[in-house]
GROMACS .gro file of C-alpha atoms in nm:
model
   79
    1MET     CA    1   9.119  11.148  10.618
    2GLY     CA    2   8.858  11.441  10.767
    3SER     CA    3   8.640  11.540  11.035
    4LEU     CA    4   8.513  11.768  11.233
    5THR     CA    5   8.777  11.744  11.443
    6THR     CA    6   9.068  11.612  11.163
    7PRO     CA    7   9.156  11.874  10.832
    8SER     CA    8   9.073  11.729  10.540
    9PRO     CA    9   9.466  11.767  10.301
   10GLU     CA   10   9.287  11.706  10.035
   11ALA     CA   11   8.999  11.976  10.095
   12GLN     CA   12   9.326  12.254  10.206
   13THR     CA   13   9.527  12.179   9.906
   14ALA     CA   14   9.272  12.172   9.675
   15ALA     CA   15   9.117  12.534   9.833
   16ILE     CA   16   9.392  12.693   9.770
   17ARG     CA   17   9.470  12.529   9.424
   18ASN     CA   18   9.115  12.718   9.322
   19ALA     CA   19   9.218  13.044   9.568
   20TYR     CA   20   9.504  13.072   9.363
   21HIS     CA   21   9.388  13.003   8.982
   22ASP     CA   22   9.078  13.185   9.118
   23ALA     CA   23   9.330  13.454   9.198
   24GLY     CA   24   9.543  13.382   8.800
   25LEU     CA   25   9.825  13.246   9.011
   26GLU     CA   26  10.028  12.936   9.067
   27PRO     CA   27  10.124  12.790   9.388
   28HIS     CA   28  10.535  12.753   9.310
   29GLN     CA   29  10.475  13.158   9.243
   30ALA     CA   30  10.406  13.281   9.589
   31ASP     CA   31  10.772  13.302   9.888
   32PHE     CA   32  10.579  13.273  10.186
   33VAL     CA   33  10.309  13.102  10.337
   34GLU     CA   34  10.102  13.176  10.623
   35LEU     CA   35  10.006  12.833  10.805
   36HIS     CA   36   9.669  12.815  11.027
   37GLY     CA   37   9.910  12.683  11.280
   38ALA     CA   38   9.565  12.518  11.498
   39GLY     CA   39   9.821  12.415  11.784
   40THR     CA   40   9.754  12.063  11.735
   41VAL     CA   41   9.958  11.793  11.682
   42VAL     CA   42   9.719  11.587  11.356
   43GLY     CA   43   9.583  11.926  11.211
   44ASP     CA   44   9.950  12.118  11.255
   45ALA     CA   45  10.126  11.796  11.118
   46LEU     CA   46   9.845  11.714  10.820
   47GLU     CA   47   9.867  12.105  10.764
   48ALA     CA   48  10.203  12.143  10.679
   49TYR     CA   49  10.255  11.802  10.517
   50ALA     CA   50   9.985  11.934  10.260
   51ALA     CA   51  10.087  12.298  10.255
   52GLY     CA   52  10.460  12.152  10.164
   53ALA     CA   53  10.363  11.929   9.924
   54LEU     CA   54  10.134  12.213   9.752
   55PHE     CA   55  10.441  12.446   9.718
   56SER     CA   56  10.650  12.309   9.629
   57GLN     CA   57  10.564  12.157   9.289
   58ASN     CA   58  10.696  12.308   9.001
   59ARG     CA   59  10.951  12.587   9.225
   60ASP     CA   60  11.290  12.466   9.009
   61GLY     CA   61  11.483  12.489   9.321
   62ARG     CA   62  11.365  12.818   9.502
   63GLU     CA   63  11.290  12.767   9.852
   64ILE     CA   64  10.932  12.821  10.014
   65LEU     CA   65  10.931  12.958  10.337
   66MET     CA   66  10.717  12.864  10.604
   67GLY     CA   67  10.534  13.016  10.918
   68SER     CA   68  10.259  13.036  11.159
   69VAL     CA   69  10.227  13.343  11.377
   70LYS     CA   70   9.906  13.233  11.556
   71SER     CA   71  10.137  12.915  11.660
   72ASN     CA   72  10.399  13.090  11.817
   73VAL     CA   73  10.239  13.365  11.950
   74GLY     CA   74   9.813  13.295  12.021
   75HIS     CA   75   9.494  13.399  11.878
   76GLY     CA   76   9.513  13.732  12.048
   77GLU     CA   77   9.662  13.717  12.421
   78MET     CA   78   9.983  13.909  12.285
   79GLY     CA   79   9.760  14.106  11.957
   0.00000   0.00000   0.00000
């Protein structure tokens, strides 16, 4: 799935994998992930699911923390 108004979990996962590869790291090495959190029901759910699936691989029982400051604070209204 994916369109101008709906994000693509596959594309997000590929972009994250590529960024980690370019940095010489693996996603399972992360301890915390900051999600974009646009505040949409569909987009936030797709992003969280894709990130959870990607970052949960090969963790050997280590937890991963995920959050989204923007979803809680906004784009800059509080900044």
